[in-house]
Short mmCIF file of C-alpha atoms in Angstrom, two decimals:
data_model
loop_
_atom_site.label_atom_id
_atom_site.label_comp_id
_atom_site.label_asym_id
_atom_site.label_seq_id
_atom_site.Cartn_x
_atom_site.Cartn_y
_atom_site.Cartn_z
CA UNK A 929 236.23 87.60 186.66
CA UNK A 930 233.70 84.90 187.60
CA UNK A 931 234.17 83.04 190.85
CA UNK A 932 232.36 79.79 190.03
CA UNK A 933 234.62 76.91 190.97
CA UNK A 934 232.72 73.77 189.95
CA UNK A 935 234.18 71.83 187.06
CA UNK A 936 232.30 72.02 183.79
CA UNK A 937 234.63 69.62 182.00
CA UNK A 938 236.79 66.97 183.64
CA UNK A 939 239.48 64.78 182.09
CA UNK A 940 240.81 61.98 184.32
CA UNK A 941 243.71 59.83 183.17
CA UNK A 942 242.60 60.06 179.52
CA UNK A 943 244.55 58.13 176.89
CA UNK A 944 244.14 58.42 173.14
CA UNK A 945 246.24 56.88 170.39
CA UNK A 946 246.12 57.12 166.61
CA UNK A 947 247.83 53.95 165.46
CA UNK A 948 251.32 54.00 166.94
CA UNK A 949 251.00 57.66 167.96
CA UNK A 950 250.11 57.97 171.65
CA UNK A 951 248.72 61.52 171.75
CA UNK A 952 247.02 61.76 175.14
CA UNK A 953 249.03 59.93 177.78
CA UNK A 954 247.01 60.13 180.97
CA UNK A 955 245.59 63.63 180.69
CA UNK A 956 244.11 65.11 183.89
CA UNK A 957 242.34 68.42 183.40
CA UNK A 958 239.62 70.45 185.14
CA UNK A 959 237.81 73.20 183.30
CA UNK A 960 235.73 75.39 185.62
CA UNK A 961 232.33 76.91 184.79
CA UNK A 962 232.06 80.52 183.70
CA UNK A 963 235.75 81.13 183.11
CA UNK A 964 238.20 81.26 180.25
CA UNK A 965 240.53 78.29 180.45
CA UNK A 966 243.47 78.36 178.10
CA UNK A 967 245.18 75.14 177.05
CA UNK A 968 248.74 75.89 176.07
CA UNK A 969 251.32 73.66 174.55
CA UNK A 970 253.66 73.08 171.64
CA UNK A 971 252.32 71.81 168.30
CA UNK A 972 251.34 68.15 168.33
CA UNK A 973 250.97 67.86 172.10
CA UNK A 974 247.26 66.96 171.90
CA UNK A 975 245.52 70.33 172.42
CA UNK A 976 243.09 70.08 169.50
CA UNK A 977 242.57 66.37 170.19
CA UNK A 978 241.54 67.35 173.72
CA UNK A 979 238.92 69.76 172.37
CA UNK A 980 237.55 67.15 169.96
CA UNK A 981 236.94 64.82 172.92
CA UNK A 982 234.80 67.49 174.58
CA UNK A 983 232.31 67.52 171.69
CA UNK A 984 232.48 63.77 171.16
CA UNK A 985 234.11 63.92 167.71
CA UNK A 986 236.78 61.65 169.19
CA UNK A 987 236.35 58.99 171.86
CA UNK A 988 239.04 58.30 174.44
CA UNK A 989 240.72 54.89 174.49
CA UNK A 990 240.58 54.91 178.28
CA UNK A 991 240.01 57.28 181.18
CA UNK A 992 237.07 59.47 182.14
CA UNK A 993 235.78 62.57 180.38
CA UNK A 994 232.84 64.35 181.96
CA UNK A 995 231.16 67.30 180.28
CA UNK A 996 228.58 68.97 182.53
CA UNK A 997 228.10 65.68 184.33
CA UNK A 998 227.81 63.55 181.19
CA UNK A 999 230.27 60.68 180.97
CA UNK A 1000 231.34 60.93 177.32
CA UNK A 1001 232.13 57.21 177.10
CA UNK A 1002 228.53 56.21 177.85
CA UNK A 1003 226.54 59.25 176.77
CA UNK A 1004 223.42 58.42 174.76
CA UNK A 1005 223.10 59.76 171.23
CA UNK A 1006 220.19 62.05 172.10
CA UNK A 1007 222.02 63.50 175.10
CA UNK A 1008 225.12 64.02 172.98
CA UNK A 1009 223.11 65.92 170.39
CA UNK A 1010 221.56 68.11 173.11
CA UNK A 1011 225.00 68.68 174.63
CA UNK A 1012 226.45 69.70 171.27
CA UNK A 1013 223.67 72.25 170.85
CA UNK A 1014 224.99 73.93 174.02
CA UNK A 1015 228.56 74.14 172.69
CA UNK A 1016 229.85 76.55 170.07
CA UNK A 1017 233.14 75.73 168.39
CA UNK A 1018 235.55 78.02 166.59
CA UNK A 1019 237.73 75.76 164.46
CA UNK A 1020 241.37 76.40 163.67
CA UNK A 1021 240.59 76.72 159.94
CA UNK A 1022 237.31 78.55 160.69
CA UNK A 1023 235.51 75.66 158.92
CA UNK A 1024 232.87 77.90 157.37
CA UNK A 1025 230.74 75.96 154.89
CA UNK A 1026 232.19 77.18 151.64
CA UNK A 1027 229.04 76.50 149.60
CA UNK A 1028 227.01 78.90 151.77
CA UNK A 1029 227.03 82.65 152.27
CA UNK A 1030 228.13 84.11 155.59
CA UNK A 1031 224.46 84.60 156.52
CA UNK A 1032 223.60 80.99 155.69
CA UNK A 1033 226.57 79.81 157.74
CA UNK A 1034 225.47 81.74 160.81
CA UNK A 1035 221.84 80.72 160.30
CA UNK A 1036 222.73 77.04 159.83
CA UNK A 1037 222.28 75.84 163.43
CA UNK A 1038 219.15 77.95 163.88
CA UNK A 1039 217.56 76.45 160.76
CA UNK A 1040 218.46 72.90 161.75
CA UNK A 1041 217.55 73.02 165.42
CA UNK A 1042 214.99 75.74 166.09
CA UNK A 1043 211.51 76.56 164.92
CA UNK A 1044 212.38 80.23 164.42
CA UNK A 1045 210.79 81.97 161.44
CA UNK A 1046 212.98 83.27 158.63
CA UNK A 1047 212.48 86.82 159.93
CA UNK A 1048 213.61 85.80 163.43
CA UNK A 1049 216.59 83.93 161.99
CA UNK A 1050 217.59 86.96 159.91
CA UNK A 1051 217.36 89.15 162.98
CA UNK A 1052 219.49 86.76 165.06
CA UNK A 1053 222.07 86.44 162.27
CA UNK A 1054 222.27 90.20 162.04
CA UNK A 1055 222.79 90.52 165.81
CA UNK A 1056 225.55 87.88 165.79
CA UNK A 1057 227.35 89.37 162.80
CA UNK A 1058 227.00 92.82 164.27
CA UNK A 1059 228.61 91.58 167.49
CA UNK A 1060 231.74 90.70 165.50
CA UNK A 1061 231.49 93.81 163.26
CA UNK A 1062 230.63 91.87 160.11
CA UNK A 1063 227.07 93.05 159.55
CA UNK A 1064 227.83 94.12 155.98
CA UNK A 1065 229.15 90.74 154.87
CA UNK A 1066 225.94 88.72 155.11
CA UNK A 1067 225.68 87.94 151.41
CA UNK A 1068 229.38 87.29 150.83
CA UNK A 1069 230.87 83.85 150.36
CA UNK A 1070 233.58 82.68 152.83
CA UNK A 1071 236.17 82.71 150.05
CA UNK A 1072 235.63 86.46 149.66
CA UNK A 1073 236.62 87.14 153.29
CA UNK A 1074 240.08 87.72 154.74
CA UNK A 1075 241.47 85.28 157.33
CA UNK A 1076 240.51 87.54 160.24
CA UNK A 1077 237.01 88.12 158.86
CA UNK A 1078 236.56 84.37 158.43
CA UNK A 1079 237.49 83.80 162.07
CA UNK A 1080 234.97 86.44 163.13
CA UNK A 1081 232.26 84.97 160.90
CA UNK A 1082 232.96 81.55 162.40
CA UNK A 1083 232.73 83.16 165.85
CA UNK A 1084 229.32 84.62 164.89
CA UNK A 1085 228.23 81.13 163.84
CA UNK A 1086 229.53 79.68 167.12
CA UNK A 1087 227.46 82.11 169.22
CA UNK A 1088 224.29 82.01 167.08
CA UNK A 1089 222.67 79.26 169.14
CA UNK A 1090 223.46 81.13 172.41
CA UNK A 1091 225.76 78.37 173.67
CA UNK A 1092 226.80 77.80 177.29
CA UNK A 1093 230.33 76.86 176.15
CA UNK A 1094 232.59 78.10 173.41
CA UNK A 1095 235.64 76.10 172.39
CA UNK A 1096 238.29 78.05 170.49
CA UNK A 1097 240.82 75.99 168.55
CA UNK A 1098 243.86 78.17 167.82
CA UNK A 1099 241.76 81.32 167.33
CA UNK A 1100 244.71 83.53 166.38
CA UNK A 1101 246.82 81.14 164.31
CA UNK A 1102 247.69 82.63 160.94
CA UNK A 1103 246.50 86.12 161.88
CA UNK A 1104 248.57 89.28 162.07
CA UNK A 1105 249.11 90.82 165.55
CA UNK A 1106 246.39 93.45 165.05
CA UNK A 1107 243.77 90.92 163.99
CA UNK A 1108 244.88 88.60 166.80
CA UNK A 1109 244.21 91.45 169.22
CA UNK A 1110 240.76 91.97 167.72
CA UNK A 1111 239.93 88.28 168.09
CA UNK A 1112 241.19 88.41 171.70
CA UNK A 1113 238.90 91.40 172.33
CA UNK A 1114 235.93 89.44 171.01
CA UNK A 1115 236.70 86.45 173.20
CA UNK A 1116 236.72 88.72 176.26
CA UNK A 1117 233.66 90.63 175.11
CA UNK A 1118 231.64 87.46 174.52
CA UNK A 1119 232.74 86.07 177.86
CA UNK A 1120 231.52 89.20 179.64
CA UNK A 1121 228.28 89.55 177.71
CA UNK A 1122 227.18 85.92 177.49
CA UNK A 1123 228.41 84.53 180.83
CA UNK A 1124 229.73 81.38 179.22
CA UNK A 1125 232.48 78.84 179.80
CA UNK A 1126 235.30 79.22 177.30
CA UNK A 1127 238.14 76.89 176.46
CA UNK A 1128 240.88 78.34 174.31
CA UNK A 1129 243.53 76.14 172.73
CA UNK A 1130 246.51 78.19 171.66
CA UNK A 1131 250.26 78.69 171.79
CA UNK A 1132 249.88 82.44 171.57
CA UNK A 1133 251.34 83.79 174.86
CA UNK A 1134 250.19 87.42 174.49
CA UNK A 1135 246.61 86.18 173.95
CA UNK A 1136 246.94 83.84 176.93
CA UNK A 1137 248.05 86.69 179.17
CA UNK A 1138 245.14 88.87 178.09
CA UNK A 1139 242.23 86.51 178.37
CA UNK A 1140 242.96 83.59 180.68
CA UNK A 1141 241.37 82.92 184.07
CA UNK A 1142 243.00 79.52 184.18
CA UNK A 1143 245.85 78.02 182.19
CA UNK A 1144 246.79 74.40 181.56
CA UNK A 1145 250.07 73.54 179.88
CA UNK A 1146 250.03 70.31 177.90
CA UNK A 1147 253.19 68.45 177.02
CA UNK A 1148 253.47 64.93 175.63
CA UNK A 1149 249.77 64.31 176.20
CA UNK A 1150 249.74 65.33 179.86
CA UNK A 1151 248.88 68.53 181.70
CA UNK A 1152 252.24 69.45 183.23
CA UNK A 1153 250.98 72.66 184.82
CA UNK A 1154 247.51 73.97 185.78
CA UNK A 1155 246.31 77.06 187.60
CA UNK A 1156 246.22 80.81 187.13
CA UNK A 1157 248.98 82.20 184.97
CA UNK A 1158 250.39 84.11 187.96
CA UNK A 1159 250.51 80.92 190.04
CA UNK A 1160 252.25 78.98 187.28
CA UNK A 1161 254.74 81.76 186.63
CA UNK A 1162 255.53 82.22 190.30
CA UNK A 1163 255.83 78.47 190.90
CA UNK A 1164 258.91 78.33 188.69
CA UNK A 1165 257.43 75.42 186.72
CA UNK A 1166 260.26 74.16 184.54
CA UNK A 1167 258.06 73.01 181.62
CA UNK A 1168 256.30 76.37 181.52
CA UNK A 1169 259.61 78.22 181.47
CA UNK A 1170 260.83 76.03 178.64
CA UNK A 1171 257.60 76.62 176.73
CA UNK A 1172 257.84 80.40 177.12
CA UNK A 1173 261.49 80.28 176.06
CA UNK A 1174 260.58 78.18 173.02
CA UNK A 1175 262.54 75.18 174.21
CA UNK A 1176 259.63 72.84 174.94
CA UNK A 1177 258.84 70.34 172.19
CA UNK B 511 257.44 33.67 153.02
CA UNK B 512 256.16 34.45 156.53
CA UNK B 513 256.47 38.15 155.77
CA UNK B 514 254.44 37.72 152.58
CA UNK B 515 251.64 35.94 154.46
CA UNK B 516 251.74 38.59 157.21
CA UNK B 517 251.45 41.34 154.60
CA UNK B 518 248.60 39.53 152.85
CA UNK B 519 246.85 39.01 156.18
CA UNK B 520 247.22 42.68 157.07
CA UNK B 521 245.77 43.71 153.70
CA UNK B 522 242.85 41.33 154.12
CA UNK B 523 242.23 42.66 157.63
CA UNK B 524 242.17 46.25 156.29
CA UNK B 525 239.80 45.16 153.51
CA UNK B 526 237.34 43.51 155.92
CA UNK B 527 237.53 46.44 158.33
CA UNK B 528 236.69 48.76 155.44
CA UNK B 529 233.79 46.56 154.31
CA UNK B 530 232.43 46.53 157.88
CA UNK B 531 232.89 50.29 158.08
CA UNK B 532 230.94 50.75 154.83
CA UNK B 533 228.18 48.56 156.24
CA UNK B 534 228.12 50.75 159.37
CA UNK B 535 227.73 53.89 157.25
CA UNK B 536 224.98 52.26 155.22
CA UNK B 537 223.05 51.33 158.37
CA UNK B 538 223.52 54.85 159.73
CA UNK B 539 222.28 56.24 156.41
CA UNK B 540 219.15 54.10 156.54
CA UNK B 541 218.55 55.22 160.14
CA UNK B 542 218.79 58.85 159.07
CA UNK B 543 215.90 58.41 156.61
CA UNK B 544 213.54 59.19 159.52
CA UNK B 545 215.05 62.72 159.67
CA UNK B 546 214.69 63.24 155.94
CA UNK B 547 212.49 66.29 156.42
CA UNK B 548 215.46 68.07 158.04
CA UNK B 549 217.59 67.42 154.97
CA UNK B 550 214.94 68.27 152.36
CA UNK B 551 216.85 71.25 150.93
CA UNK B 552 219.99 69.15 150.45
CA UNK B 553 217.92 66.42 148.78
CA UNK B 554 216.52 68.88 146.23
CA UNK B 555 219.99 70.38 145.66
CA UNK B 556 221.50 66.96 145.04
CA UNK B 557 218.67 65.85 142.75
CA UNK B 558 219.44 68.91 140.67
CA UNK B 559 223.23 68.43 140.79
CA UNK B 560 223.17 64.72 139.92
CA UNK B 561 220.28 64.84 137.47
CA UNK B 562 220.25 68.17 135.66
CA UNK B 563 224.00 68.65 136.07
CA UNK B 564 224.79 65.34 134.35
CA UNK B 565 222.19 65.62 131.58
CA UNK B 566 224.32 67.35 128.88
CA UNK B 567 227.16 64.82 129.25
CA UNK B 568 224.72 61.89 129.29
CA UNK B 569 223.00 63.18 126.12
CA UNK B 570 226.29 63.65 124.28
CA UNK B 571 227.70 60.25 125.18
CA UNK B 572 224.40 58.47 124.54
CA UNK B 573 224.03 59.99 121.08
CA UNK B 574 227.49 58.93 119.95
CA UNK B 575 227.33 55.48 121.55
CA UNK B 576 223.91 54.86 119.94
CA UNK B 577 225.30 55.77 116.53
CA UNK B 578 228.38 53.60 117.06
CA UNK B 579 226.24 50.61 118.08
CA UNK B 580 224.07 50.98 114.96
CA UNK B 581 227.11 51.11 112.67
CA UNK B 582 228.74 48.18 114.45
CA UNK B 583 225.59 46.06 114.24
CA UNK B 584 224.97 46.87 110.60
CA UNK B 585 228.61 46.09 109.75
CA UNK B 586 228.68 42.82 111.67
CA UNK B 587 225.28 41.52 110.63
CA UNK B 588 224.83 42.68 107.04
CA UNK B 589 225.85 39.37 105.51
CA UNK B 590 223.91 37.15 107.91
CA UNK B 591 220.70 38.74 109.09
CA UNK B 592 217.99 40.91 107.52
CA UNK B 593 218.26 44.72 107.94
CA UNK B 594 215.39 44.99 110.39
CA UNK B 595 217.39 43.01 112.97
CA UNK B 596 219.61 46.08 113.43
CA UNK B 597 216.69 47.87 115.09
CA UNK B 598 216.06 44.93 117.40
CA UNK B 599 219.70 44.57 118.43
CA UNK B 600 220.20 48.30 118.94
CA UNK B 601 217.17 48.58 121.23
CA UNK B 602 217.90 45.54 123.35
CA UNK B 603 221.62 46.19 123.70
CA UNK B 604 221.03 49.83 124.57
CA UNK B 605 218.28 49.19 127.12
CA UNK B 606 219.79 46.13 128.77
CA UNK B 607 223.52 46.77 128.69
CA UNK B 608 224.88 49.82 126.99
CA UNK B 609 223.01 52.64 128.69
CA UNK B 610 223.07 51.25 132.25
CA UNK B 611 226.77 50.28 132.18
CA UNK B 612 228.11 53.10 130.06
CA UNK B 613 226.22 55.83 131.88
CA UNK B 614 226.92 54.11 135.21
CA UNK B 615 230.66 54.26 134.50
CA UNK B 616 230.50 57.83 133.19
CA UNK B 617 228.57 58.92 136.28
CA UNK B 618 231.03 57.07 138.52
CA UNK B 619 233.59 59.47 137.06
CA UNK B 620 231.51 62.61 137.03
CA UNK B 621 229.24 62.25 140.06
CA UNK B 622 231.18 59.74 142.21
CA UNK B 623 234.50 61.55 141.94
CA UNK B 624 232.76 64.91 142.38
CA UNK B 625 231.08 63.76 145.59
CA UNK B 626 234.31 62.22 146.92
CA UNK B 627 236.33 65.36 146.28
CA UNK B 628 233.64 67.69 147.63
CA UNK B 629 233.15 65.73 150.84
CA UNK B 630 236.90 65.06 151.06
CA UNK B 631 237.60 68.79 150.93
CA UNK B 632 234.95 69.38 153.59
CA UNK B 633 236.58 66.68 155.73
CA UNK B 634 240.12 68.04 155.55
CA UNK B 635 238.98 71.63 156.07
CA UNK B 636 237.11 70.61 159.27
CA UNK B 637 233.68 71.41 157.77
CA UNK B 638 232.53 67.87 158.55
CA UNK B 639 233.70 68.30 162.16
CA UNK B 640 231.86 71.64 162.22
CA UNK B 641 228.65 69.87 161.18
CA UNK B 642 229.13 67.29 163.93
CA UNK B 643 229.88 69.97 166.51
CA UNK B 644 226.62 71.70 165.50
CA UNK B 645 224.69 68.50 166.34
CA UNK B 646 224.08 67.67 162.67
CA UNK B 647 224.87 64.14 161.54
CA UNK B 648 227.22 64.31 158.50
CA UNK B 649 225.91 60.96 157.27
CA UNK B 650 222.35 62.28 157.22
CA UNK B 651 223.20 65.75 155.97
CA UNK B 652 225.84 64.90 153.37
CA UNK B 653 225.54 61.24 152.48
CA UNK B 654 221.81 60.51 152.51
CA UNK B 655 220.74 63.25 150.05
CA UNK B 656 223.45 62.19 147.60
CA UNK B 657 222.48 58.52 147.76
CA UNK B 658 218.79 59.38 147.29
CA UNK B 659 219.74 61.53 144.30
CA UNK B 660 221.67 58.59 142.86
CA UNK B 661 218.83 56.15 143.44
CA UNK B 662 216.23 58.41 141.80
CA UNK B 663 218.10 60.47 139.20
CA UNK B 664 220.41 57.84 137.70
CA UNK B 665 217.49 55.69 136.44
CA UNK B 666 215.87 58.83 134.99
CA UNK B 667 219.16 59.73 133.28
CA UNK B 668 219.39 56.21 131.90
CA UNK B 669 215.85 56.45 130.49
CA UNK B 670 216.97 59.66 128.73
CA UNK B 671 220.16 57.97 127.64
CA UNK B 672 218.32 54.95 126.18
CA UNK B 673 215.92 57.19 124.31
CA UNK B 674 218.73 59.30 122.85
CA UNK B 675 220.92 56.28 122.01
CA UNK B 676 218.06 54.53 120.21
CA UNK B 677 217.10 57.73 118.39
CA UNK B 678 220.70 58.31 117.33
CA UNK B 679 221.04 54.68 116.26
CA UNK B 680 217.83 55.01 114.29
CA UNK B 681 218.99 58.16 112.51
CA UNK B 682 222.38 56.63 111.75
CA UNK B 683 220.79 53.42 110.43
CA UNK B 684 218.43 55.28 108.15
CA UNK B 685 220.74 58.04 106.93
CA UNK B 686 224.07 56.28 106.71
CA UNK B 687 223.37 52.55 106.60
CA UNK B 688 220.36 52.91 104.27
CA UNK B 689 218.11 50.78 106.44
CA UNK B 690 214.51 51.81 105.89
CA UNK B 691 212.46 53.44 108.61
CA UNK B 692 209.93 50.61 108.41
CA UNK B 693 212.63 47.97 108.78
CA UNK B 694 214.17 49.63 111.80
CA UNK B 695 210.79 50.04 113.52
CA UNK B 696 209.82 46.48 112.62
CA UNK B 697 213.02 45.29 114.28
CA UNK B 698 212.40 47.46 117.34
CA UNK B 699 208.97 45.94 117.79
CA UNK B 700 210.08 42.42 117.01
CA UNK B 701 211.23 41.22 120.37
CA UNK B 702 210.88 44.30 122.50
CA UNK B 703 209.71 43.49 126.05
CA UNK B 704 208.66 45.79 128.85
CA UNK B 705 210.65 43.49 131.14
CA UNK B 706 213.85 44.70 129.42
CA UNK B 707 213.08 48.22 130.58
CA UNK B 708 212.47 46.89 134.10
CA UNK B 709 215.87 45.16 134.04
CA UNK B 710 217.56 48.34 132.80
CA UNK B 711 215.89 50.36 135.55
CA UNK B 712 216.81 47.88 138.30
CA UNK B 713 220.43 47.94 137.13
CA UNK B 714 220.55 51.73 136.92
CA UNK B 715 218.98 52.16 140.38
CA UNK B 716 221.60 49.84 141.87
CA UNK B 717 224.44 51.62 140.04
CA UNK B 718 223.10 55.01 141.12
CA UNK B 719 223.10 53.88 144.75
CA UNK B 720 226.55 52.31 144.48
CA UNK B 721 228.34 55.23 142.85
CA UNK B 722 226.90 57.84 145.22
CA UNK B 723 227.43 55.69 148.31
CA UNK B 724 231.03 54.85 147.39
CA UNK B 725 231.75 58.50 146.49
CA UNK B 726 230.29 59.73 149.80
CA UNK B 727 232.06 57.06 151.83
CA UNK B 728 235.44 57.73 150.23
CA UNK B 729 234.94 61.46 150.73
CA UNK B 730 234.15 61.11 154.42
CA UNK B 731 237.18 58.85 154.91
CA UNK B 732 239.60 61.42 153.49
CA UNK B 733 242.68 62.19 155.53
CA UNK B 734 245.50 64.62 154.87
CA UNK B 735 245.26 67.50 152.44
CA UNK B 736 244.99 67.90 148.69
CA UNK B 737 246.71 64.57 148.11
CA UNK B 738 244.16 62.81 150.32
CA UNK B 739 241.29 64.42 148.40
CA UNK B 740 242.82 63.26 145.12
CA UNK B 741 243.22 59.73 146.46
CA UNK B 742 239.61 59.65 147.64
CA UNK B 743 238.34 60.78 144.23
CA UNK B 744 240.46 58.16 142.47
CA UNK B 745 239.36 55.42 144.89
CA UNK B 746 235.72 56.43 144.42
CA UNK B 747 235.98 56.03 140.63
CA UNK B 748 237.96 52.79 140.75
CA UNK B 749 235.83 51.08 143.42
CA UNK B 750 232.46 52.15 142.04
CA UNK B 751 233.44 51.26 138.43
CA UNK B 752 234.61 47.82 139.56
CA UNK B 753 231.46 47.32 141.63
CA UNK B 754 229.24 48.38 138.71
CA UNK B 755 230.86 45.86 136.38
CA UNK B 756 230.79 43.06 138.96
CA UNK B 757 227.19 43.79 139.93
CA UNK B 758 226.21 43.94 136.26
CA UNK B 759 227.21 40.31 135.89
CA UNK B 760 225.21 39.21 138.93
CA UNK B 761 222.16 41.32 138.08
CA UNK B 762 222.15 40.08 134.49
CA UNK B 763 222.41 36.53 135.74
CA UNK B 764 219.65 37.00 138.31
CA UNK B 765 217.24 38.94 136.12
CA UNK B 766 217.67 37.38 132.69
CA UNK B 767 218.27 33.70 133.45
#
C-alpha cells in the first residue's frame, strides 16, 4: 500500500443541516493522498452528504473543508470546475444518463472537456469499458444492464477522464455477494493501476476489510473512530463494536 | 388569529424565496449562453423534441378549434353582421388570441410537464448530481437548450397553428355554413394587419420561454421519488398555465392599447 501521508481532503468541525435535520455535527476527517479511505456508518449518519461536500454539490453551514488545498467555502467557480474534472464519482444509484448508450455515458466527460477526436474518444471508451469487462456493452442502454453491470459502467465513466480521486458512494449496495466481490476487485485494481486517492462510503464490512487503508466511522454526523482497521479493532472502540454488531444507529 | 398570520407569513416567505430562486436560475441560464457551443447537440435535440414532437398535436387541436370558432362566429353573428365578417373575426381571433393561448396551454401540458418529469427523474436518480460532479453545469446543459427551444419553436408552432386554424375555419365556413369563398377572403383582407401577427409572435415567444423555464425549474427542484416527480410535473403545468393567462392580459394591454 502507498505510504503518502499528506491529507488530500480535510474536514474540520463541519456542520450541515437540512431544515431541522442536523446531519453533520462537527465532522473532523482527514483523507490521505494515494490511499483507499473507507467511511463507514449506519444509514442516515451523513456519509453520502460528506461525499457531496467534497465535490461542492453541497456547501457546509460552517467549518472548513479543504480539497487538495482548496477551501471549498471560498473556491472560485473556475477552480471548482477544474477540481471536479480531477474527481470521478461512482454514485449509489450509478446515475448513468438513461437517454444515452453506455458508450455515450463513458464518452460524456471526454466530449465536454477535451479536444479529443471521435476516434480517440472511442479508443478511450473502449479501454475504460474493457477495464471493467464491459467492452461488449457499448451500444446498450443503461436500462438493458443488470445492477452490477450498471455499477461497472458507471465506474468506467468515473475513470474515463483519468481522475486523481475516485469517490465511491455505496458501491456494493443492492448487489449480490459475488457482484460485490467483483466491484471490490475493481476498486483495488484501479487503485493499483491508476495511483489515485479513493474514498469509499459504505456499510459493507467485508468490502471494508478487503480494500481499506484507512477507515473512518461516522455516527450522528461525527467521526467517532479513525485509523487503520486493525488499529480501530484493537483499540476496543465502543462505537465500532456496536456498528459491527449491528447495534449502532 | 396569530397562528393564521404566522402561517400566511410563512407561505409568503416561501413564495418570495421561490421567486428569488427562479430569478437566480434565470440569471445563471443567461450566463450560460456564452457556453452555448458546448451544448449545441442538446439544443438541436430539444428543438426537435419541442417543435417536431409537438407538431401532430398542435395540428389536430388547431384544426378543430379553427372549425369551432368559425361555427361559433357564424352562429352568433348571422343575424347582425354580413357573412364576410366571419372571415375577419376568425383570422383576428385566431392570430391574436386563440392560437397563442390555446397552443400555449396545450404545450404547457405536453412540453412543460414532460420537461419537469424528465428533469425531475434525472434529479431523483442522481443524474443531475452526476452532471455537476463531471464539471458540467446542469442549468446550461439541461435548462438552457430547453428554454431556447421554447423561445424559437413555440412561435413557429403557433404560426403553423394559426395557418391550420384559419384554413379549417375557412373550409368549415364554406362547406357547412355556406359562406362563399369570396366573402370569407374579403373578410380576411378587411382589417387584417401585419401588426396582429407581430403581437401573436411576441405572445407565443413569451409563452414558449415561460413554459420551458417553469418546466425546467420545477424539474430541477424535485425532491423525493416518483411522488416528487409527479408533483413537479403538476406544478409545472399549473404555474405555467396561470402565468400564460396572466401574461396574456398584460401583453394584450401593452401591445393593443
